[in-house]
Structures are given as C-alpha cells and as structure tokens.
Coordinates of C-alpha atoms in Angstrom, one line a residue:
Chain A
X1 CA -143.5 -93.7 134.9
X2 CA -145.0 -94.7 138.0
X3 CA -144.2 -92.8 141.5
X4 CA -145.3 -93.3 145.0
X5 CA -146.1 -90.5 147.6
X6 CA -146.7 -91.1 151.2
X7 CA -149.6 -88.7 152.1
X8 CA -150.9 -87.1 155.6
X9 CA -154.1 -86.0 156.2
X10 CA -156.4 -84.8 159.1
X11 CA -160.1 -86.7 158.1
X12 CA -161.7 -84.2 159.8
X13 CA -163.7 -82.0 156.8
X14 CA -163.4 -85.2 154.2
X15 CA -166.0 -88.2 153.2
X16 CA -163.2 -90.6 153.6
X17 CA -160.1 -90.9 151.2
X18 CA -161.7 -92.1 148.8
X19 CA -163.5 -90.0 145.7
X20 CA -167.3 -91.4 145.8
X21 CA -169.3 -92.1 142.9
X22 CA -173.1 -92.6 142.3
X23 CA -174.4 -93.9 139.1
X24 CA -171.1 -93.9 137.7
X25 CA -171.0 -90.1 138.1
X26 CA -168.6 -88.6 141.1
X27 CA -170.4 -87.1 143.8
X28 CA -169.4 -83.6 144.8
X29 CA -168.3 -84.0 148.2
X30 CA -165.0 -83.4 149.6
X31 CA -162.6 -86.4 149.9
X32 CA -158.7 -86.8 150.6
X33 CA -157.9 -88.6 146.3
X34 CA -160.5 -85.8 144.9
X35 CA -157.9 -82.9 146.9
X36 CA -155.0 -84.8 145.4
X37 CA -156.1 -85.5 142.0
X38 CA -157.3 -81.8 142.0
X39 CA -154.4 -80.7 143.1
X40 CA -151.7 -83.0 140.9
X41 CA -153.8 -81.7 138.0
X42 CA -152.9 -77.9 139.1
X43 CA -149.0 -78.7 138.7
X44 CA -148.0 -78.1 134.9
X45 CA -144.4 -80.2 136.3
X46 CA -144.3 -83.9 135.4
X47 CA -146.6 -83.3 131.9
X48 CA -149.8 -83.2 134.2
X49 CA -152.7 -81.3 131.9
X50 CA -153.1 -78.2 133.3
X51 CA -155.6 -76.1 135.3
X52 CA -159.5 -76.2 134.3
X53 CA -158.8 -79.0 131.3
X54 CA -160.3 -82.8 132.3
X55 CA -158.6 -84.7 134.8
X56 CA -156.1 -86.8 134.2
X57 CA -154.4 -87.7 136.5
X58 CA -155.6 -90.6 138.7
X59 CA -154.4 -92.0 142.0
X60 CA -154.4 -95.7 143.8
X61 CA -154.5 -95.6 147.7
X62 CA -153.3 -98.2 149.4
X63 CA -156.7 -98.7 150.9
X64 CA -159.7 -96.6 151.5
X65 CA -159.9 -94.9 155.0
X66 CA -163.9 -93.7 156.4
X67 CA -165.2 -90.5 156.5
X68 CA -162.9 -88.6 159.9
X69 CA -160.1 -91.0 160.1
X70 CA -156.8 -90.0 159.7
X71 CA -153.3 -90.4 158.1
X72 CA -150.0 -90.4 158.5
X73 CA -148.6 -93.0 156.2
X74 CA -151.3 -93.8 153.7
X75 CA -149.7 -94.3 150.1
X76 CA -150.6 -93.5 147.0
X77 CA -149.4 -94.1 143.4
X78 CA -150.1 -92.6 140.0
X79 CA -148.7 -93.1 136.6
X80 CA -147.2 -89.6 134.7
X81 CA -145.1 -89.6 131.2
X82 CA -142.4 -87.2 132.3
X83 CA -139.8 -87.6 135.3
X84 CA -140.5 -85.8 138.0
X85 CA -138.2 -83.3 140.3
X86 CA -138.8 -84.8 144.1
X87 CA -138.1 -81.6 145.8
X88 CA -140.1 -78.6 143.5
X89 CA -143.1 -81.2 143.0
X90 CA -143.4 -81.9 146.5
X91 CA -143.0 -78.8 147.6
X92 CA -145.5 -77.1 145.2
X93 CA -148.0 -79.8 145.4
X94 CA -148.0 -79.3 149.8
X95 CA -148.6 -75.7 149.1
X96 CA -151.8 -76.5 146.4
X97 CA -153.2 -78.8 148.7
X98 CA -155.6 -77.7 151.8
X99 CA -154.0 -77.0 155.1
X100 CA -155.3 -80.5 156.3
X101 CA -153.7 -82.9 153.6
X102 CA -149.7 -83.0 152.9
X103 CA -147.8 -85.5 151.1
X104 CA -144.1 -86.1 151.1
X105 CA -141.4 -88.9 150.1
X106 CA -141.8 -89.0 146.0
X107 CA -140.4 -92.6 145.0
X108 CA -140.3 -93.6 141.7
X109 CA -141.4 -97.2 141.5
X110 CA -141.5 -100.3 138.7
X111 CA -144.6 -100.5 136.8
X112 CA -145.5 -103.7 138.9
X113 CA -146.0 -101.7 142.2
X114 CA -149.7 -101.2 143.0
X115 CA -150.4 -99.2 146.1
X116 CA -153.1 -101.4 147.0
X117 CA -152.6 -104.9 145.8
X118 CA -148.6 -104.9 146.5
X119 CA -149.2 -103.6 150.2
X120 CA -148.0 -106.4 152.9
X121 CA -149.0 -105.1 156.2
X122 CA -151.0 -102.0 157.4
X123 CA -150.4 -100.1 160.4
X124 CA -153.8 -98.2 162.5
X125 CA -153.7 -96.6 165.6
X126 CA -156.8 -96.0 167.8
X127 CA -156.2 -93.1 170.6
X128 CA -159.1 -92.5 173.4
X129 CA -159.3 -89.8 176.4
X130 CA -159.4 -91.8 179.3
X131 CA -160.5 -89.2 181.8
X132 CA -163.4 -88.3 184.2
X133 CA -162.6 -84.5 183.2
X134 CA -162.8 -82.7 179.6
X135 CA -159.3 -80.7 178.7
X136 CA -159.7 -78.2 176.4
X137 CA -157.0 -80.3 174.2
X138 CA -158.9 -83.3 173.9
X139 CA -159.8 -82.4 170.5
X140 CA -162.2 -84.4 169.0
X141 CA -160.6 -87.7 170.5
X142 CA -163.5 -89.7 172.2
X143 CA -163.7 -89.7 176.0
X144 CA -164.5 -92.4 178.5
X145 CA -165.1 -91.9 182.0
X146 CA -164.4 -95.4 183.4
X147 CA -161.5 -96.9 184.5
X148 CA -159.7 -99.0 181.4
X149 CA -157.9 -102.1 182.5
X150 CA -155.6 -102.6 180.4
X151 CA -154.2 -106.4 181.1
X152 CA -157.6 -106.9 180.2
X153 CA -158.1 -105.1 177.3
X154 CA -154.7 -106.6 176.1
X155 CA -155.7 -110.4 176.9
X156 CA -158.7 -109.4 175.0
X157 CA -157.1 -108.4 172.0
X158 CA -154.9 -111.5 172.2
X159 CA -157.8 -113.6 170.7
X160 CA -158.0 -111.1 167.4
X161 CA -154.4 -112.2 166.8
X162 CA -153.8 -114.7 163.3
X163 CA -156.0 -115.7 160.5
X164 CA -159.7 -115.6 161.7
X165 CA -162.8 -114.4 159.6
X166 CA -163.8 -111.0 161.1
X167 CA -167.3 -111.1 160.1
X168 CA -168.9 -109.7 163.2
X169 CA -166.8 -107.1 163.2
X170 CA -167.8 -105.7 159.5
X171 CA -170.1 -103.1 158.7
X172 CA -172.6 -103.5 155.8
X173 CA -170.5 -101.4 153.8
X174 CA -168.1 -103.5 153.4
X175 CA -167.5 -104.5 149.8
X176 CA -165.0 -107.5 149.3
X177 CA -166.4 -110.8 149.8
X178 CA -163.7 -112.4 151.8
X179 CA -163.8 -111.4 155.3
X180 CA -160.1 -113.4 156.2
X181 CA -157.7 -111.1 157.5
X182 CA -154.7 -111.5 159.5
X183 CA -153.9 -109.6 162.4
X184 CA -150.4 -109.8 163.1
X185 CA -150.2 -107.5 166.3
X186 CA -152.8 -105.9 168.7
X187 CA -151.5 -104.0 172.0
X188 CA -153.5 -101.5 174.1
X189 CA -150.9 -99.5 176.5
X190 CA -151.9 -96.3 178.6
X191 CA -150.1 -92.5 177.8
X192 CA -150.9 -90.2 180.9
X193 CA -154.7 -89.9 180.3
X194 CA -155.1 -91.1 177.0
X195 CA -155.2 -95.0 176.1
X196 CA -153.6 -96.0 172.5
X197 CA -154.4 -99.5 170.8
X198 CA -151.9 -100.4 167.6
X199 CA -153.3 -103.1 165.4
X200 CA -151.1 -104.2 162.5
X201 CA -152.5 -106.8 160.0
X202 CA -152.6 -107.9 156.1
X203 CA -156.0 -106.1 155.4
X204 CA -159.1 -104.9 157.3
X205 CA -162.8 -105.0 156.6
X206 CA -165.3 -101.4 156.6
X207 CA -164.9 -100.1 160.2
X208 CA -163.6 -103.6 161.3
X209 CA -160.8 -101.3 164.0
X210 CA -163.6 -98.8 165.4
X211 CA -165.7 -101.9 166.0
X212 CA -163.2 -103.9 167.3
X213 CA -162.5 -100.6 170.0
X214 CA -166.2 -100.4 170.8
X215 CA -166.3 -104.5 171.7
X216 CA -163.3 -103.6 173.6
X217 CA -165.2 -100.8 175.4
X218 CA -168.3 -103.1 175.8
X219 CA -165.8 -105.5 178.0
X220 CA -164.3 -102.2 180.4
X221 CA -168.0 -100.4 180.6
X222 CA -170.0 -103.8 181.8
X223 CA -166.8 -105.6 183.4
X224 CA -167.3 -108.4 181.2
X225 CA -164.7 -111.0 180.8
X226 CA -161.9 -110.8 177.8
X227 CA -162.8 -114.1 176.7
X228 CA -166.0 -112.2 175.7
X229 CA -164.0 -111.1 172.6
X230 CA -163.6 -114.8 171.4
X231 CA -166.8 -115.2 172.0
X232 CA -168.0 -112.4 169.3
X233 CA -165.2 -113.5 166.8
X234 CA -166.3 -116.8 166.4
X235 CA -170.0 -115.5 166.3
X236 CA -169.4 -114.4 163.0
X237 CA -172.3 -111.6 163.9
X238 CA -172.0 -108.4 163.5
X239 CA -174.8 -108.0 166.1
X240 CA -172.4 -109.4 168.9
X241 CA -169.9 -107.0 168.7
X242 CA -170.1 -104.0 170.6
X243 CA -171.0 -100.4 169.1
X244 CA -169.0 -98.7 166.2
X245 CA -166.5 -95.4 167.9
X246 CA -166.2 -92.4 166.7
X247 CA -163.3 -92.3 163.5
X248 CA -161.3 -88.9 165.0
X249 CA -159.1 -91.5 167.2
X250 CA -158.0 -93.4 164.5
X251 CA -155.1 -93.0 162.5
X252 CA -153.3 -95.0 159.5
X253 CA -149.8 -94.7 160.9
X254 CA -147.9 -96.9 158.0
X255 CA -148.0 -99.1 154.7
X256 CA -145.5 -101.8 154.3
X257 CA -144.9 -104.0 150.9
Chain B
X1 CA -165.2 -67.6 200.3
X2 CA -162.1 -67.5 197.7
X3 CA -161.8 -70.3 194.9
X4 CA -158.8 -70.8 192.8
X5 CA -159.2 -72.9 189.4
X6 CA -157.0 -73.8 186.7
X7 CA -158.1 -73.1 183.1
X8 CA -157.1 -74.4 180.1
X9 CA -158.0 -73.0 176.8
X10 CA -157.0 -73.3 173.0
X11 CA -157.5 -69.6 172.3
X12 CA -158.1 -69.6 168.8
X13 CA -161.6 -68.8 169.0
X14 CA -161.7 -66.0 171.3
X15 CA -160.6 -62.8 171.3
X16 CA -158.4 -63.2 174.2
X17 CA -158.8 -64.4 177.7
X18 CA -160.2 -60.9 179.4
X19 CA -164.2 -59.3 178.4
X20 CA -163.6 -56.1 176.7
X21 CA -165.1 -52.9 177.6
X22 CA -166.3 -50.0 175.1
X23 CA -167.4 -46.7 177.0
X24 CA -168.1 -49.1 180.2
X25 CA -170.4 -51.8 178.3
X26 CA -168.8 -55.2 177.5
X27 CA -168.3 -55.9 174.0
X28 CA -170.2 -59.0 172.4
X29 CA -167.5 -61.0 172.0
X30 CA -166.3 -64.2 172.9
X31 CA -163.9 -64.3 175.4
X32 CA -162.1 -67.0 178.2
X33 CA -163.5 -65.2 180.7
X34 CA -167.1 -64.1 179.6
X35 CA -167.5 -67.7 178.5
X36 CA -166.3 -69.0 181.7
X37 CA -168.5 -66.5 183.6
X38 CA -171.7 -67.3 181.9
X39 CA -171.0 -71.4 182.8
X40 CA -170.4 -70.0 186.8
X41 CA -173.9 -68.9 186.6
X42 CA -176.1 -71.7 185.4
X43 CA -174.1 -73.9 188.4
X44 CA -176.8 -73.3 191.4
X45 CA -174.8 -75.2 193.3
X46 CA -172.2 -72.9 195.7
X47 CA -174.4 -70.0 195.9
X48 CA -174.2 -68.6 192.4
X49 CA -177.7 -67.3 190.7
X50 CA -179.7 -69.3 188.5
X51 CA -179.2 -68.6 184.4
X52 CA -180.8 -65.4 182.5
X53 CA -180.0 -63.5 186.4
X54 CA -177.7 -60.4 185.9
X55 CA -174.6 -62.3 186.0
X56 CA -173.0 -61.6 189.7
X57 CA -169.9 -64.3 189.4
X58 CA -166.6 -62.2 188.5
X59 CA -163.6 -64.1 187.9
X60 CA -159.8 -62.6 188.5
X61 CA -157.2 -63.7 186.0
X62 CA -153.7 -64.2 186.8
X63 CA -152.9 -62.1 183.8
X64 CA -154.2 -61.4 179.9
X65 CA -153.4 -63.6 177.2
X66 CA -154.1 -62.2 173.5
X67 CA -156.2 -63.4 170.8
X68 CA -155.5 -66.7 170.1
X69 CA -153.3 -67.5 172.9
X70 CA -153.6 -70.7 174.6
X71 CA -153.4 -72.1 178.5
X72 CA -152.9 -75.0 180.1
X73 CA -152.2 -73.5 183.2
X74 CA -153.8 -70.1 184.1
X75 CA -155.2 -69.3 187.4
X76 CA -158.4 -67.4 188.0
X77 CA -159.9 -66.6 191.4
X78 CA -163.1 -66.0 192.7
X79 CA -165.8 -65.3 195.4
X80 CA -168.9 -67.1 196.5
X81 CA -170.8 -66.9 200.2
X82 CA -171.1 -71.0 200.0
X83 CA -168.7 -73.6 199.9
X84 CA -168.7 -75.8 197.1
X85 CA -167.9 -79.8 196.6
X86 CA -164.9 -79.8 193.7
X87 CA -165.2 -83.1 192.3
X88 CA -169.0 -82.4 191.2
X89 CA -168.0 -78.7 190.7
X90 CA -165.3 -79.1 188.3
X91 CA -167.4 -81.8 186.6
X92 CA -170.1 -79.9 185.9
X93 CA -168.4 -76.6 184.8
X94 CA -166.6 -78.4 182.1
X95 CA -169.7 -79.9 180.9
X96 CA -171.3 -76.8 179.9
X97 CA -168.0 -74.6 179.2
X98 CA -167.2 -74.8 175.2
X99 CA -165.6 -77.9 174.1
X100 CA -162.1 -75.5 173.7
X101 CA -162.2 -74.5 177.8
X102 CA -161.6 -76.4 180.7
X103 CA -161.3 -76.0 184.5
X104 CA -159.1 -77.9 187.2
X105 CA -157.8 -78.2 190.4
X106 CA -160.4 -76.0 192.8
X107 CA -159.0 -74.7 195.5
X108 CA -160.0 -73.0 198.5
X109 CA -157.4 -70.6 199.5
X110 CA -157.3 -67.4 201.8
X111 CA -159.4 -64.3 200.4
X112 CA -156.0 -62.3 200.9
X113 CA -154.9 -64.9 197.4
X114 CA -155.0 -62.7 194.2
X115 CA -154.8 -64.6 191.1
X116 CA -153.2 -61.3 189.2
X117 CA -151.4 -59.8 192.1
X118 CA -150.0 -62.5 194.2
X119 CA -148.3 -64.6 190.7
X120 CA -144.8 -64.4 191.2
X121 CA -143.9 -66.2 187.8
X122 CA -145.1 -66.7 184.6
X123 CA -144.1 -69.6 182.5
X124 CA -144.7 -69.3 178.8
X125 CA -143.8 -71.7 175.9
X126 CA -143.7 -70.6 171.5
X127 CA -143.3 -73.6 169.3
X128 CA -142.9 -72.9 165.7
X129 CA -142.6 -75.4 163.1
X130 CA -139.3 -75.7 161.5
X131 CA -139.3 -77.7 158.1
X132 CA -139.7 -76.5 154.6
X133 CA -142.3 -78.4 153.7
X134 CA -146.1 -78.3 154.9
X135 CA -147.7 -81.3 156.6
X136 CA -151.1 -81.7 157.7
X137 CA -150.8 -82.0 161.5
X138 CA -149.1 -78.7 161.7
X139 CA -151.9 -77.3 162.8
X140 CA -152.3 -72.9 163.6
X141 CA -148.0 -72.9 164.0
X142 CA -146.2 -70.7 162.1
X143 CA -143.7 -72.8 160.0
X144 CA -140.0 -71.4 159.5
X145 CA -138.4 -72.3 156.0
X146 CA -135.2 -71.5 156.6
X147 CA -132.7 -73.6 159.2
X148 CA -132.9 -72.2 162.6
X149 CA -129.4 -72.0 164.7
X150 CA -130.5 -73.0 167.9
X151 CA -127.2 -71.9 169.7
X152 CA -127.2 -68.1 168.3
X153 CA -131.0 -68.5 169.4
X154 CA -130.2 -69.0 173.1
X155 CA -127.4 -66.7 172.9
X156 CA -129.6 -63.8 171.5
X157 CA -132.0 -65.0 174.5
X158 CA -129.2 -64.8 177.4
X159 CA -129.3 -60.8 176.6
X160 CA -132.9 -60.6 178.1
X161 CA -132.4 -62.9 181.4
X162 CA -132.4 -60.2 184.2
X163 CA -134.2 -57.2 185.1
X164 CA -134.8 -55.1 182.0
X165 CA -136.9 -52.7 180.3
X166 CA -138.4 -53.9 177.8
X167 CA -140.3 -51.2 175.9
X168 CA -138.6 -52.2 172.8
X169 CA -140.8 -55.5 172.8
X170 CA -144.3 -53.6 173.8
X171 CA -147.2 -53.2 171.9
X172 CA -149.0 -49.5 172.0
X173 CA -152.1 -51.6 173.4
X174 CA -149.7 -51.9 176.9
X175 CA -151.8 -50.3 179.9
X176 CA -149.2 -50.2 182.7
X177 CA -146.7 -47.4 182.5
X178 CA -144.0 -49.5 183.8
X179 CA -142.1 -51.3 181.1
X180 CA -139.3 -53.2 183.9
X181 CA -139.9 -56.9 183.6
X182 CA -137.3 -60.0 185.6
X183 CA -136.9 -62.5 183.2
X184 CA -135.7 -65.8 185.0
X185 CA -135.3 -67.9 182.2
X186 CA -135.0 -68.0 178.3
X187 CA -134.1 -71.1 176.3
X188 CA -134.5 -72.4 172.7
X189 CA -134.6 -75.8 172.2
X190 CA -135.3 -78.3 169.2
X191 CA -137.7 -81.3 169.1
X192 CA -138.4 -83.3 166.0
X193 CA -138.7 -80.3 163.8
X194 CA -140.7 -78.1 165.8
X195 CA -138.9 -75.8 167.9
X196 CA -139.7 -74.7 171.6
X197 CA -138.9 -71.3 173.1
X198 CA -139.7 -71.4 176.8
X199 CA -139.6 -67.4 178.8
X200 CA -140.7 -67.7 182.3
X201 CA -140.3 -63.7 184.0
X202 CA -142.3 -62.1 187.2
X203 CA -144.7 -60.2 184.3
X204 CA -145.0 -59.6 180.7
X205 CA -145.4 -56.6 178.6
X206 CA -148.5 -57.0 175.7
X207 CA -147.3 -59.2 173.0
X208 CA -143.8 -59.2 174.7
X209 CA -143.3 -62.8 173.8
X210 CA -144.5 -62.8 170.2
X211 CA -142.3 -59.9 169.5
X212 CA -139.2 -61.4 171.0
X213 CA -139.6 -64.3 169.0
X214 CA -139.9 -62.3 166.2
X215 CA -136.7 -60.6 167.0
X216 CA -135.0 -64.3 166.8
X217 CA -136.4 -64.9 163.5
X218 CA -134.8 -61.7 161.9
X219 CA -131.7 -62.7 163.3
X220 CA -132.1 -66.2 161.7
X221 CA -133.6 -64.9 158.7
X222 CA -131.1 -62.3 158.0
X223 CA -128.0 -64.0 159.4
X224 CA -127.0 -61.5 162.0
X225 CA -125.2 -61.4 164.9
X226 CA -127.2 -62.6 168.0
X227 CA -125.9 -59.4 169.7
X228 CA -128.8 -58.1 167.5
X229 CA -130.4 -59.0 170.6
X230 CA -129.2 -56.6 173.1
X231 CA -128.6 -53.6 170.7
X232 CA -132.9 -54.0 170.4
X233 CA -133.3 -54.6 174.1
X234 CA -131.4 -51.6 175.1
X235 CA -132.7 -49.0 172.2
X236 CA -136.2 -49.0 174.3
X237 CA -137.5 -48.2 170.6
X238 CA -140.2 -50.9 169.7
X239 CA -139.0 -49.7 166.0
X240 CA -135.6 -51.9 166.6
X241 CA -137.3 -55.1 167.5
X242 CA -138.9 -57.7 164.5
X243 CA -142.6 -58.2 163.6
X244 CA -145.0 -59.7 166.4
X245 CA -145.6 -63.3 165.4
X246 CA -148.6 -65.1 165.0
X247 CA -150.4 -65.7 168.8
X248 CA -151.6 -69.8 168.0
X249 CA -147.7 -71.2 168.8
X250 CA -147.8 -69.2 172.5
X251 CA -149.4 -71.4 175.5
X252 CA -149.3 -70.0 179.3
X253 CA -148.2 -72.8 180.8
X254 CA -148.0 -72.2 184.2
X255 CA -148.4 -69.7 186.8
X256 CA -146.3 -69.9 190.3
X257 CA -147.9 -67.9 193.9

C-alpha cells in the first residue's frame, strides 16, 4: 500500500532533504528523508522492521530542497504492506522525529501516485528583512538595508513568468538536463519590514529561486532597470545573474498534483 | 544626560534580563543587561570609555524578566555627560550586541525619568500551542494536548482584574515584601491553534505570569470550575496555585510612563 504524508521541517541543522550518497555509500550527515526513514523504521505500526534491523523503509520527496531551506508542504510517499492507523502513526511518528521536522495529513494513495513525478505545481516562498535596523527576531532571515521598490521588483519578476529555459539562473549542481520550467506566478509584496516573493511553477532547477532573489536584489542595490531581468533570462548565463541568497528565507509552502 | 532605549530580546539564551550578584561580584553569566552594557562601552561615541576600561555605563531596566523571557518592548535608561546622534547610535549598538538583542527608539528624556520607577503599566503576552500534534515551527512553546475552553479561561482570568494580593502566584525568589499588584486587564484569546494570554497590571510578582497560566491549565486539565480561580487568588498560599510554566511562551511587550 502506498501512503502520502505532508511533512514540515525547519532546514536549519539539515544537508538538504535529501539523504546524500558518495560512491554509492550514504554519507553520514544529517538530512530531512534520513530523519524520516530513521524514524518510520522506529514505528513497529504498519509492518515497518523494527529498531536497529536494516532499513526498509524508503521515501520519495516530491523534490529535493538545499541544505537551510525550509518546509511547510513538502510531500512524501512510501510503500508499507500493512494499513496504517492515521491518527496513532502520526502521532507517534511526530513525537520520534527531532523537534525541527513534523509530518501530518497520512493519505492513502493508488500505486500510480509518485510524489515526485505526479506533482503539477510547486509552491516557494522567499521572505527578506527589509530594515536599516537588526530586531532581535529577525532570525536568520537575510537583511537588506536599502529601500526595495517593489513595482519594480514586481515588473521584474513579470518577465520570469511562462515557459523559458532558466539556464542562467542554475547552479552547477544541478542535475537534470532540461533546464524548461514554467513559472506560473511571481509577486513580491511588502509585510511591515519584511518583503515576501511567492513563485509558483511546474519544476525548478538547483538554487534557481535564491538566484533569481539575488538578480532581483542586484536591480534594488545598483538601481538598475527591471528589464535587466530579461536581459539575464535570455543570456542563458549563469554569470549574468546576480549572487546566490542565503536559503533561511525560503520556504516550500505547497505541492499540488 | 538621560537616554531611554527600547530593547528587544529573545531570552532563551540568557539567564534573564538583570547581571546577578554573588557576595557583591557579578556572576559570569550571560545576561540582557551585561550583554548590553559591554556593547555601551566599545561605542566611543557619547562619552562612554573605550573597550577593556572598567565598564562605567550602567543601564536601568524598567523591570526583571526571567530566564528565558522575551521583549519586544522593554525600556532601559541611562546616563552619559555627552549627547549622542540616535540614528548612528542605535546603528551601531545593534551591530555589535548578539544577534538575539536589539535596541530602538533613543530618547532623550528628563534625568527625573526612571525606567523602573516611573512605568505605570506593564503589558505582557503567553502564547502556548494548542494542538495535539507536534509541528516543526512550534518552536520553545509549550504545546497543550488537551482542548482549551477559552471562555472558562477568561472567566477564571476576570477573578484577578483589580487590586489584589497575589502571594499565591509568587515565587520564594520575590525580593519586595509587598505582594499588592493592579491588574488592568486579563484576556485569553485563540489564534489558529496557538493561544494568546495577554495581562497588562502596574507591577508583577517573580514568575506571576507563568504561574497564573499555570493555574488556567489545571483548570483545563482537570475540568474544574473557573472559580478555581479566585478560591487560589484569595488563599495567599502559593501551595493552591498550579505549576510555573515554561518562561520561552512569555514576551514583555510593552511598558507605558
């Protein structure tokens, strides 16, 4: 049987969501899917092996997140022989798992849903301070001192909207060959002193948001035109595009299939 | 010359806001005000002395907050022979307090201002987390399990509006003999599933708050009467009142002169 979970996590203290190998070998650093396996292998409920025997059970995400981003929509699936009790698994699975990762909203699914190759649409938020002043509640949310325009900054991310090849905004990491994606919405729009940027779209290449943010900030911080955005996209360069941000402002708010 | 700032602080990492004194030497330990003494120092600027100097800047709280206590609104005072330019000031300061502290709003105000003595009201907020299960941006809040009754919460909190003794919500560690606090306002309200407790009263006893909060709980917990309430308040016998919370859900949030 195969069964969905919707999973929350702070990317703080993890190498990404993913579980990394080298050599074929997994490395032994934290990440978000080696908690959870960890964890789902600690639950005797659902005919999981239990504690200290080789792990069994293995999750999809519906896409990797980087090292400090966070969640609160990412999903996840995995395949277990017995039916599963929503409420006791969930509960006892959030109280396993580190104070930093939570999961919630067990679905059971057909066999033909794959969290990652049935996902439609994904859903990232990037927040900013936009303040002169620290606050003590900034948190580990980036800070910039000059003045954001945000018609700008909106008119800007106008020309990232549809189909376009989003080479010059990939980092060497990236893995797929295709660099298409299709960004379906892109609005920046000011809360008090922070400034919040949602970008919706079919996929998104390694650190393709947090470069597209520090292109953004590259406009704002040398009063450049917006159009200089078009300019980048259809440079297909990664060299054009402005600097990669820090991942603590960015969140993955939602999955749709 | 006076000064009046505004601090904010997330007070898990300190040991409270006030330096602590052992047989008349302070105690090695981090504090809101130690830390924000040291970063008066290395500012040359408004008269102060240079770093590694016997520190000669003393600050004046409007009041204590406990281990782990935040702020986003306490008042300090303090003295300087020179006048100093706030928007440089303030800059400054925050740049070399700790990332968790921050100053705002300097003001200049008459050296008969007292940040302790001349607060006429204290506004404090508790937020709890009311939801069985665990998610991952909860944070340092205390999460409740069971359903909270917000109603018998603010009727239990109508009992303490007035002028009261309140030795049945000290702690031993309370210095000033009197125990006669005016409590202005105390209402419970719910948002999303956190819920918010907001006191506001002339003074507060040490860990008045956390233990009044604690009195709701057993009345939640244990399905009693919110007259619970009152009998506690009037047995002056900290024996009647619940446990004393955990400090990370309290925030000063303001103090009025």
């Amino acid at each position: 049987m195969r069964y969905t979970l919707q999973v929350q996590y702070i990317g703080k203290n993890y190498a990404g969501s993913q579980i990394q190998f080298e050599n074929g070998r997994e490395i032994e650093t934290p990440t978000i899917q080696g908690e959870l396996e960890k964890a789902l292998c600690k639950l005797k409920i659902g005919g999981f092996p239990a504690e200290n025997k080789i792990r069994q059970v293995r999750t999809v995400f519906s896409g990797r997140t980087d090292r400090g981003v966070n969640s609160v929509g990412q999903v996840i699936h995995f395949d277990t022989d017995k039916s599963i009790v929503a409420s006791k698994f969930v509960y006892q699975l959030n109280e396993i798992l580190p104070k930093d990762i939570s999961v919630s909203d067990l679905k059971s699914v057909d066999d033909s849903f794959h969290a990652q190759k049935s996902a439609k649409r994904r859903y990232y938020r990037y927040v900013f301070v936009n303040r002169k002043y620290k606050n003590a509640f900034d948190g580990d949310l980036m800070r910039v001192k000059f003045d954001i325009n945000i018609e700008r900054m909106n008119k800007a991310l106008s020309y990232i909207l549809g189909e376009h090849d989003f080479s010059s905004f990939k980092s060497s990491g990236t893995l797929n060959p295709s660099k298409v994606c299709f960004i379906e919405k892109a609005v920046a729009m000011r809360d008090g002193d922070k400034v919040i940027i949602d970008i919706v779209g079919n996929r998104f290449l390694y650190n393709m948001i947090r470069t597209i943010v520090g292109t953004l900030l590259e406009i704002e911080g040398h009063n450049r035109s917006a159009d200089h955005m078009l300019e980048v996209l259809k440079a297909c360069d990664r060299r054009k595009a402005g600097q990669t941000v820090s991942p603590y402002g960015l969140t993955l708010m939602k999955v749709e299939y």
